[in-house]
Amino acid sequence: GCALVVSPRVMGLSDSCHSLVDCWLTCCSGYMKRPASSTNLQDARFEPSSKLEWHDGNPKDAGSKAFERYAAYRGARTVAAFYDRGGTASDLKHDFARGFVRIASSSKPSDSDEPVLVACLGDSNTFGGGYPRQLQKYLNEHAGVQKYKVSNFGRNSARAVATPGRVHYESDEKCTQALASMASVYVIMLGTNDAWHNDGEPGKVAEGIASLVTRISASVQDAPVVLLV
């Protein structure tokens, strides 16, 4: 599974970069890397791959909606899986504060010093458009240097839909490289070439991107965040 966030595309690379990050920080604030030694939800290290450990049994009132929801999400091994099972930010805050769930200790002490990997997938708007570079700069300024590492996996002329004689992103080597990076966050910006060219099939873009998201979810460990822009 993966956590999917959709951000509207905004004209202007600088504006779109900031819009993307603001959407990410607003919708996925629970996934941001925090100091591993923290003991409260606000400062805890919550990211897509953060491992969760659960209290035995179901502490909610039997027969309540909270009881049913807890039964559904209890046992989720990661934060992203918790949301995939229907858990909400309020549930996580409540359960964490009461000790029903906690963040599992990492077996690698150096993990807290490793940057969160962000992979940017797309066409020439990604490859040569400059937004991955701007995103790296923005994250350095707002989250701290070396907290995030943004990699550019853009491919000129790439399309979301498999069109004969054209570059299909999901079938391209750049996509293979992006999946191999095992990033925590995947940013997808595709569809321009499908809509721009006469032989494109814009009506199938959603289907093509859905296929790519499914492949990311199946190929990448620890349920990454996927942003569509």
Tab-separated table of N, CA and C in Angstrom, residues 85-223:
chain	number	residue	atom	x	y	z
A	85	ARG	N	-5.641	1.482	6.260
A	85	ARG	CA	-6.674	0.664	6.912
A	85	ARG	C	-7.814	1.495	7.497
A	86	GLY	N	-7.801	2.789	7.226
A	86	GLY	CA	-8.904	3.631	7.663
A	86	GLY	C	-8.654	4.439	8.906
A	87	GLY	N	-7.453	4.344	9.489
A	87	GLY	CA	-7.122	5.143	10.656
A	87	GLY	C	-7.005	6.612	10.302
A	88	THR	N	-7.304	7.485	11.237
A	88	THR	CA	-7.224	8.924	11.002
A	88	THR	C	-6.130	9.529	11.865
A	89	ALA	N	-5.777	10.782	11.569
A	89	ALA	CA	-4.772	11.471	12.363
A	89	ALA	C	-5.227	11.592	13.818
A	90	SER	N	-6.533	11.804	14.036
A	90	SER	CA	-7.065	11.901	15.395
A	90	SER	C	-6.927	10.568	16.128
A	91	ASP	N	-7.191	9.468	15.408
A	91	ASP	CA	-7.028	8.138	16.005
A	91	ASP	C	-5.585	7.928	16.446
A	92	LEU	N	-4.656	8.294	15.562
A	92	LEU	CA	-3.248	8.074	15.854
A	92	LEU	C	-2.807	8.914	17.052
A	93	LYS	N	-3.239	10.166	17.085
A	93	LYS	CA	-2.884	11.042	18.196
A	93	LYS	C	-3.451	10.510	19.508
A	94	HIS	N	-4.712	10.096	19.477
A	94	HIS	CA	-5.372	9.575	20.671
A	94	HIS	C	-4.700	8.296	21.165
A	95	ASP	N	-4.482	7.349	20.250
A	95	ASP	CA	-3.926	6.054	20.640
A	95	ASP	C	-2.472	6.168	21.081
A	96	PHE	N	-1.734	7.064	20.433
A	96	PHE	CA	-0.332	7.253	20.797
A	96	PHE	C	-0.230	7.858	22.200
A	97	ALA	N	-1.074	8.849	22.466
A	97	ALA	CA	-1.030	9.538	23.761
A	97	ALA	C	-1.385	8.603	24.912
A	98	ARG	N	-2.227	7.600	24.630
A	98	ARG	CA	-2.679	6.684	25.676
A	98	ARG	C	-1.895	5.380	25.712
A	99	GLY	N	-0.874	5.286	24.879
A	99	GLY	CA	-0.011	4.120	24.936
A	99	GLY	C	-0.540	2.887	24.238
A	100	PHE	N	-1.607	3.059	23.418
A	100	PHE	CA	-2.141	1.911	22.698
A	100	PHE	C	-1.225	1.529	21.536
A	101	VAL	N	-0.442	2.487	21.059
A	101	VAL	CA	0.497	2.240	19.960
A	101	VAL	C	1.751	3.059	20.219
A	102	ARG	N	2.871	2.554	19.773
A	102	ARG	CA	4.115	3.300	19.886
A	102	ARG	C	4.977	3.046	18.666
A	103	ILE	N	5.974	3.908	18.481
A	103	ILE	CA	6.899	3.739	17.369
A	103	ILE	C	7.948	2.724	17.768
A	104	ALA	N	8.134	1.703	16.937
A	104	ALA	CA	9.117	0.678	17.233
A	104	ALA	C	10.513	1.253	17.156
A	105	SER	N	11.384	0.807	18.024
A	105	SER	CA	12.772	1.263	18.023
A	105	SER	C	13.480	0.751	16.788
A	106	SER	N	14.298	1.613	16.192
A	106	SER	CA	15.068	1.225	15.012
A	106	SER	C	16.256	0.376	15.412
A	107	SER	N	16.585	-0.598	14.567
A	107	SER	CA	17.740	-1.452	14.833
A	107	SER	C	19.026	-0.807	14.356
A	108	LYS	N	18.892	0.328	13.633
A	108	LYS	CA	20.064	1.022	13.125
A	108	LYS	C	20.118	2.418	13.743
A	109	PRO	N	21.020	2.676	14.687
A	109	PRO	CA	21.092	3.978	15.357
A	109	PRO	C	21.286	5.139	14.407
A	110	SER	N	21.892	4.892	13.262
A	110	SER	CA	22.201	5.980	12.345
A	110	SER	C	21.019	6.379	11.471
A	111	ASP	N	19.884	5.654	11.577
A	111	ASP	CA	18.736	5.924	10.722
A	111	ASP	C	18.257	7.363	10.823
A	112	SER	N	18.299	7.937	12.041
A	112	SER	CA	17.776	9.282	12.222
A	112	SER	C	18.595	10.316	11.470
A	113	ASP	N	19.815	9.945	11.070
A	113	ASP	CA	20.674	10.862	10.342
A	113	ASP	C	20.572	10.683	8.831
A	114	GLU	N	19.857	9.661	8.409
A	114	GLU	CA	19.728	9.409	6.978
A	114	GLU	C	18.645	10.304	6.390
A	115	PRO	N	18.881	10.900	5.216
A	115	PRO	CA	17.869	11.777	4.622
A	115	PRO	C	16.682	10.984	4.090
A	116	VAL	N	15.525	11.617	4.079
A	116	VAL	CA	14.343	11.044	3.452
A	116	VAL	C	14.531	11.164	1.946
A	117	LEU	N	14.393	10.066	1.236
A	117	LEU	CA	14.595	10.069	-0.209
A	117	LEU	C	13.303	10.455	-0.928
A	118	VAL	N	13.401	11.412	-1.841
A	118	VAL	CA	12.270	11.884	-2.632
A	118	VAL	C	12.596	11.664	-4.104
A	119	ALA	N	11.778	10.888	-4.816
A	119	ALA	CA	12.000	10.597	-6.233
A	119	ALA	C	10.974	11.341	-7.075
A	120	CYS	N	11.445	12.124	-8.051
A	120	CYS	CA	10.575	12.888	-8.935
A	120	CYS	C	10.475	12.184	-10.278
A	121	LEU	N	9.277	11.721	-10.634
A	121	LEU	CA	9.035	10.990	-11.875
A	121	LEU	C	8.233	11.865	-12.819
A	122	GLY	N	8.567	11.831	-14.111
A	122	GLY	CA	7.794	12.636	-15.042
A	122	GLY	C	8.441	12.783	-16.401
A	123	ASP	N	7.991	13.794	-17.139
A	123	ASP	CA	8.488	14.039	-18.494
A	123	ASP	C	9.519	15.166	-18.454
A	124	SER	N	9.611	15.955	-19.536
A	124	SER	CA	10.610	17.024	-19.596
A	124	SER	C	10.337	18.125	-18.578
A	125	ASN	N	9.088	18.262	-18.118
A	125	ASN	CA	8.790	19.237	-17.072
A	125	ASN	C	9.530	18.900	-15.780
A	126	THR	N	9.818	17.621	-15.620
A	126	THR	CA	10.594	17.166	-14.472
A	126	THR	C	12.077	17.137	-14.805
A	127	PHE	N	12.409	16.513	-15.939
A	127	PHE	CA	13.813	16.330	-16.318
A	127	PHE	C	14.550	17.660	-16.473
A	128	GLY	N	13.955	18.582	-17.196
A	128	GLY	CA	14.626	19.858	-17.459
A	128	GLY	C	13.906	21.063	-16.900
A	129	GLY	N	12.748	20.832	-16.269
A	129	GLY	CA	11.932	21.942	-15.792
A	129	GLY	C	12.480	22.632	-14.568
A	130	GLY	N	13.277	21.919	-13.797
A	130	GLY	CA	13.913	22.543	-12.650
A	130	GLY	C	13.194	22.396	-11.327
A	131	TYR	N	11.944	21.858	-11.316
A	131	TYR	CA	11.240	21.824	-10.038
A	131	TYR	C	11.880	20.878	-9.010
A	132	PRO	N	12.505	19.747	-9.422
A	132	PRO	CA	13.183	18.937	-8.402
A	132	PRO	C	14.302	19.708	-7.698
A	133	ARG	N	15.007	20.524	-8.467
A	133	ARG	CA	16.077	21.341	-7.877
A	133	ARG	C	15.489	22.375	-6.917
A	134	GLN	N	14.376	22.996	-7.321
A	134	GLN	CA	13.715	23.969	-6.454
A	134	GLN	C	13.144	23.289	-5.202
A	135	LEU	N	12.638	22.072	-5.378
A	135	LEU	CA	12.101	21.326	-4.255
A	135	LEU	C	13.202	21.024	-3.241
A	136	GLN	N	14.377	20.631	-3.741
A	136	GLN	CA	15.497	20.372	-2.847
A	136	GLN	C	15.876	21.637	-2.085
A	137	LYS	N	15.921	22.750	-2.780
A	137	LYS	CA	16.270	24.021	-2.139
A	137	LYS	C	15.241	24.391	-1.079
A	138	TYR	N	13.973	24.223	-1.416
A	138	TYR	CA	12.897	24.564	-0.488
A	138	TYR	C	12.957	23.700	0.768
A	139	LEU	N	13.192	22.407	0.592
A	139	LEU	CA	13.264	21.501	1.733
A	139	LEU	C	14.493	21.793	2.596
A	140	ASN	N	15.594	22.134	1.948
A	140	ASN	CA	16.792	22.500	2.712
A	140	ASN	C	16.517	23.700	3.609
A	141	GLU	N	15.774	24.670	3.058
A	141	GLU	CA	15.509	25.903	3.790
A	141	GLU	C	14.478	25.720	4.904
A	142	HIS	N	13.499	24.839	4.679
A	142	HIS	CA	12.391	24.723	5.621
A	142	HIS	C	12.465	23.506	6.537
A	143	ALA	N	13.227	22.484	6.144
A	143	ALA	CA	13.329	21.280	6.976
A	143	ALA	C	14.740	21.063	7.496
A	144	GLY	N	15.719	21.717	6.862
A	144	GLY	CA	17.103	21.547	7.275
A	144	GLY	C	17.924	20.843	6.212
A	145	VAL	N	19.163	21.252	6.091
A	145	VAL	CA	20.062	20.661	5.096
A	145	VAL	C	20.298	19.192	5.425
A	146	GLN	N	20.289	18.364	4.396
A	146	GLN	CA	20.539	16.926	4.493
A	146	GLN	C	19.412	16.151	5.170
A	147	LYS	N	18.255	16.792	5.364
A	147	LYS	CA	17.106	16.067	5.888
A	147	LYS	C	16.377	15.322	4.773
A	148	TYR	N	16.448	15.877	3.552
A	148	TYR	CA	15.807	15.274	2.388
A	148	TYR	C	16.783	15.240	1.223
A	149	LYS	N	16.690	14.200	0.411
A	149	LYS	CA	17.487	14.097	-0.801
A	149	LYS	C	16.541	13.887	-1.971
A	150	VAL	N	16.481	14.864	-2.874
A	150	VAL	CA	15.575	14.815	-4.021
A	150	VAL	C	16.335	14.337	-5.256
A	151	SER	N	15.814	13.303	-5.915
A	151	SER	CA	16.440	12.759	-7.118
A	151	SER	C	15.522	12.951	-8.315
A	152	ASN	N	16.117	13.309	-9.457
A	152	ASN	CA	15.366	13.584	-10.681
A	152	ASN	C	15.354	12.349	-11.576
A	153	PHE	N	14.169	11.768	-11.784
A	153	PHE	CA	14.012	10.618	-12.668
A	153	PHE	C	13.111	10.978	-13.849
A	154	GLY	N	13.201	12.246	-14.287
A	154	GLY	CA	12.408	12.687	-15.426
A	154	GLY	C	12.936	12.104	-16.722
A	155	ARG	N	12.044	11.945	-17.706
A	155	ARG	CA	12.401	11.403	-19.030
A	155	ARG	C	11.734	12.259	-20.090
A	156	ASN	N	12.554	12.875	-20.947
A	156	ASN	CA	12.013	13.708	-22.019
A	156	ASN	C	11.008	12.932	-22.867
A	157	SER	N	9.899	13.580	-23.204
A	157	SER	CA	8.861	13.044	-24.091
A	157	SER	C	8.040	11.911	-23.481
A	158	ALA	N	8.237	11.629	-22.211
A	158	ALA	CA	7.526	10.508	-21.597
A	158	ALA	C	6.024	10.762	-21.505
A	159	ARG	N	5.281	9.673	-21.590
A	159	ARG	CA	3.832	9.741	-21.486
A	159	ARG	C	3.316	8.784	-20.411
A	160	ALA	N	2.130	9.101	-19.911
A	160	ALA	CA	1.512	8.229	-18.916
A	160	ALA	C	0.866	7.024	-19.576
A	161	VAL	N	0.449	7.200	-20.832
A	161	VAL	CA	-0.244	6.149	-21.575
A	161	VAL	C	0.721	5.469	-22.548
A	162	ALA	N	0.609	4.157	-22.672
A	162	ALA	CA	1.446	3.401	-23.612
A	162	ALA	C	0.935	3.648	-25.027
A	163	THR	N	1.626	4.514	-25.758
A	163	THR	CA	1.255	4.874	-27.129
A	163	THR	C	2.315	4.336	-28.077
A	164	PRO	N	1.936	3.595	-29.116
A	164	PRO	CA	2.916	3.012	-30.045
A	164	PRO	C	3.889	4.058	-30.587
A	165	GLY	N	5.182	3.752	-30.507
A	165	GLY	CA	6.196	4.643	-31.039
A	165	GLY	C	6.569	5.795	-30.125
A	166	ARG	N	5.984	5.851	-28.948
A	166	ARG	CA	6.265	6.938	-28.015
A	166	ARG	C	6.846	6.381	-26.709
A	167	VAL	N	7.422	7.263	-25.917
A	167	VAL	CA	8.045	6.843	-24.665
A	167	VAL	C	6.982	6.678	-23.582
A	168	HIS	N	6.811	5.448	-23.138
A	168	HIS	CA	5.878	5.153	-22.051
A	168	HIS	C	6.677	5.127	-20.757
A	169	TYR	N	6.371	6.063	-19.851
A	169	TYR	CA	7.225	6.214	-18.668
A	169	TYR	C	7.347	4.925	-17.863
A	170	GLU	N	6.251	4.271	-17.613
A	170	GLU	CA	6.291	3.081	-16.766
A	170	GLU	C	7.156	1.975	-17.358
A	171	SER	N	7.323	1.977	-18.687
A	171	SER	CA	8.139	0.955	-19.352
A	171	SER	C	9.577	1.402	-19.562
A	172	ASP	N	9.880	2.621	-19.171
A	172	ASP	CA	11.196	3.196	-19.434
A	172	ASP	C	12.194	2.878	-18.322
A	173	GLU	N	13.482	2.943	-18.670
A	173	GLU	CA	14.547	2.680	-17.714
A	173	GLU	C	14.523	3.659	-16.550
A	174	LYS	N	14.092	4.889	-16.795
A	174	LYS	CA	14.025	5.885	-15.724
A	174	LYS	C	13.065	5.444	-14.615
A	175	CYS	N	11.975	4.813	-15.011
A	175	CYS	CA	11.024	4.309	-14.033
A	175	CYS	C	11.663	3.191	-13.216
A	176	THR	N	12.385	2.311	-13.902
A	176	THR	CA	13.078	1.217	-13.219
A	176	THR	C	14.063	1.758	-12.196
A	177	GLN	N	14.801	2.801	-12.582
A	177	GLN	CA	15.765	3.415	-11.677
A	177	GLN	C	15.062	4.055	-10.471
A	178	ALA	N	13.922	4.697	-10.731
A	178	ALA	CA	13.173	5.342	-9.648
A	178	ALA	C	12.691	4.311	-8.636
A	179	LEU	N	12.193	3.186	-9.105
A	179	LEU	CA	11.725	2.139	-8.204
A	179	LEU	C	12.887	1.545	-7.417
A	180	ALA	N	14.034	1.403	-8.088
A	180	ALA	CA	15.211	0.838	-7.426
A	180	ALA	C	15.749	1.748	-6.323
A	181	SER	N	15.414	3.035	-6.381
A	181	SER	CA	15.904	3.971	-5.366
A	181	SER	C	15.256	3.738	-4.006
A	182	MET	N	14.116	3.041	-3.978
A	182	MET	CA	13.386	2.753	-2.742
A	182	MET	C	13.142	4.031	-1.936
A	183	ALA	N	12.671	5.064	-2.615
A	183	ALA	CA	12.430	6.349	-1.959
A	183	ALA	C	11.254	6.262	-0.992
A	184	SER	N	11.190	7.206	-0.068
A	184	SER	CA	10.062	7.294	0.860
A	184	SER	C	8.908	8.093	0.262
A	185	VAL	N	9.237	8.964	-0.694
A	185	VAL	CA	8.236	9.815	-1.340
A	185	VAL	C	8.449	9.776	-2.848
A	186	TYR	N	7.367	9.550	-3.600
A	186	TYR	CA	7.414	9.576	-5.061
A	186	TYR	C	6.483	10.684	-5.556
A	187	VAL	N	7.031	11.587	-6.357
A	187	VAL	CA	6.260	12.680	-6.935
A	187	VAL	C	6.084	12.387	-8.421
A	188	ILE	N	4.842	12.328	-8.889
A	188	ILE	CA	4.553	11.993	-10.286
A	188	ILE	C	3.943	13.196	-10.988
A	189	MET	N	4.563	13.624	-12.086
A	189	MET	CA	4.031	14.696	-12.919
A	189	MET	C	4.052	14.215	-14.363
A	190	LEU	N	2.957	13.620	-14.778
A	190	LEU	CA	2.835	13.075	-16.133
A	190	LEU	C	1.478	13.454	-16.730
A	191	GLY	N	1.379	13.391	-18.053
A	191	GLY	CA	0.120	13.640	-18.747
A	191	GLY	C	0.174	14.771	-19.748
A	192	THR	N	1.195	15.636	-19.638
A	192	THR	CA	1.292	16.776	-20.558
A	192	THR	C	1.424	16.316	-22.002
A	193	ASN	N	2.330	15.380	-22.256
A	193	ASN	CA	2.542	14.917	-23.637
A	193	ASN	C	1.351	14.129	-24.171
A	194	ASP	N	0.628	13.477	-23.284
A	194	ASP	CA	-0.576	12.753	-23.706
A	194	ASP	C	-1.653	13.725	-24.173
A	195	ALA	N	-1.721	14.889	-23.539
A	195	ALA	CA	-2.742	15.878	-23.889
A	195	ALA	C	-2.292	16.828	-24.987
A	196	TRP	N	-0.978	17.051	-25.102
A	196	TRP	CA	-0.447	18.072	-26.005
A	196	TRP	C	-0.392	17.613	-27.457
A	197	HIS	N	-0.020	16.343	-27.665
A	197	HIS	CA	0.205	15.846	-29.026
A	197	HIS	C	-1.053	15.216	-29.619
A	198	ASN	N	-1.152	15.306	-30.939
A	198	ASN	CA	-2.347	14.827	-31.636
A	198	ASN	C	-2.589	13.336	-31.461
A	199	ASP	N	-1.517	12.571	-31.319
A	199	ASP	CA	-1.691	11.120	-31.184
A	199	ASP	C	-1.852	10.697	-29.719
A	200	GLY	N	-1.953	11.663	-28.827
A	200	GLY	CA	-2.107	11.346	-27.412
A	200	GLY	C	-3.511	10.883	-27.068
A	201	GLU	N	-3.630	10.237	-25.898
A	201	GLU	CA	-4.926	9.757	-25.427
A	201	GLU	C	-5.150	10.277	-23.999
A	202	PRO	N	-5.476	11.556	-23.878
A	202	PRO	CA	-5.628	12.153	-22.552
A	202	PRO	C	-6.688	11.476	-21.696
A	203	GLY	N	-7.667	10.849	-22.347
A	203	GLY	CA	-8.716	10.173	-21.601
A	203	GLY	C	-8.228	8.955	-20.833
A	204	LYS	N	-7.028	8.494	-21.159
A	204	LYS	CA	-6.478	7.300	-20.505
A	204	LYS	C	-5.360	7.637	-19.513
A	205	VAL	N	-5.097	8.935	-19.320
A	205	VAL	CA	-4.007	9.349	-18.428
A	205	VAL	C	-4.227	8.839	-17.007
A	206	ALA	N	-5.452	8.994	-16.503
A	206	ALA	CA	-5.734	8.557	-15.128
A	206	ALA	C	-5.456	7.071	-14.967
A	207	GLU	N	-5.840	6.301	-15.967
A	207	GLU	CA	-5.601	4.856	-15.921
A	207	GLU	C	-4.106	4.546	-15.945
A	208	GLY	N	-3.364	5.301	-16.775
A	208	GLY	CA	-1.926	5.083	-16.870
A	208	GLY	C	-1.211	5.428	-15.569
A	209	ILE	N	-1.607	6.539	-14.940
A	209	ILE	CA	-0.981	6.941	-13.680
A	209	ILE	C	-1.364	5.974	-12.561
A	210	ALA	N	-2.617	5.505	-12.585
A	210	ALA	CA	-3.046	4.534	-11.578
A	210	ALA	C	-2.204	3.267	-11.665
A	211	SER	N	-1.873	2.859	-12.887
A	211	SER	CA	-1.025	1.685	-13.078
A	211	SER	C	0.363	1.919	-12.496
A	212	LEU	N	0.898	3.121	-12.707
A	212	LEU	CA	2.218	3.455	-12.183
A	212	LEU	C	2.206	3.481	-10.656
A	213	VAL	N	1.158	4.047	-10.072
A	213	VAL	CA	1.055	4.087	-8.611
A	213	VAL	C	0.984	2.672	-8.048
A	214	THR	N	0.223	1.812	-8.713
A	214	THR	CA	0.118	0.413	-8.274
A	214	THR	C	1.472	-0.271	-8.332
A	215	ARG	N	2.233	0.017	-9.377
A	215	ARG	CA	3.556	-0.594	-9.501
A	215	ARG	C	4.491	-0.104	-8.402
A	216	ILE	N	4.436	1.181	-8.096
A	216	ILE	CA	5.259	1.724	-7.013
A	216	ILE	C	4.899	1.037	-5.697
A	217	SER	N	3.604	0.933	-5.440
A	217	SER	CA	3.132	0.322	-4.205
A	217	SER	C	3.595	-1.125	-4.077
A	218	ALA	N	3.611	-1.845	-5.211
A	218	ALA	CA	3.986	-3.251	-5.197
A	218	ALA	C	5.494	-3.464	-5.160
A	219	SER	N	6.246	-2.486	-5.662
A	219	SER	CA	7.687	-2.667	-5.817
A	219	SER	C	8.515	-2.095	-4.689
A	220	VAL	N	7.989	-1.075	-4.005
A	220	VAL	CA	8.763	-0.349	-2.997
A	220	VAL	C	8.344	-0.773	-1.600
A	221	GLN	N	9.301	-1.084	-0.775
A	221	GLN	CA	9.029	-1.511	0.582
A	221	GLN	C	8.558	-0.346	1.452
A	222	ASP	N	7.851	-0.678	2.512
A	222	ASP	CA	7.474	0.277	3.556
A	222	ASP	C	6.544	1.385	3.080
A	223	ALA	N	5.635	1.059	2.177
A	223	ALA	CA	4.527	1.946	1.806
A	223	ALA	C	4.915	3.404	1.652
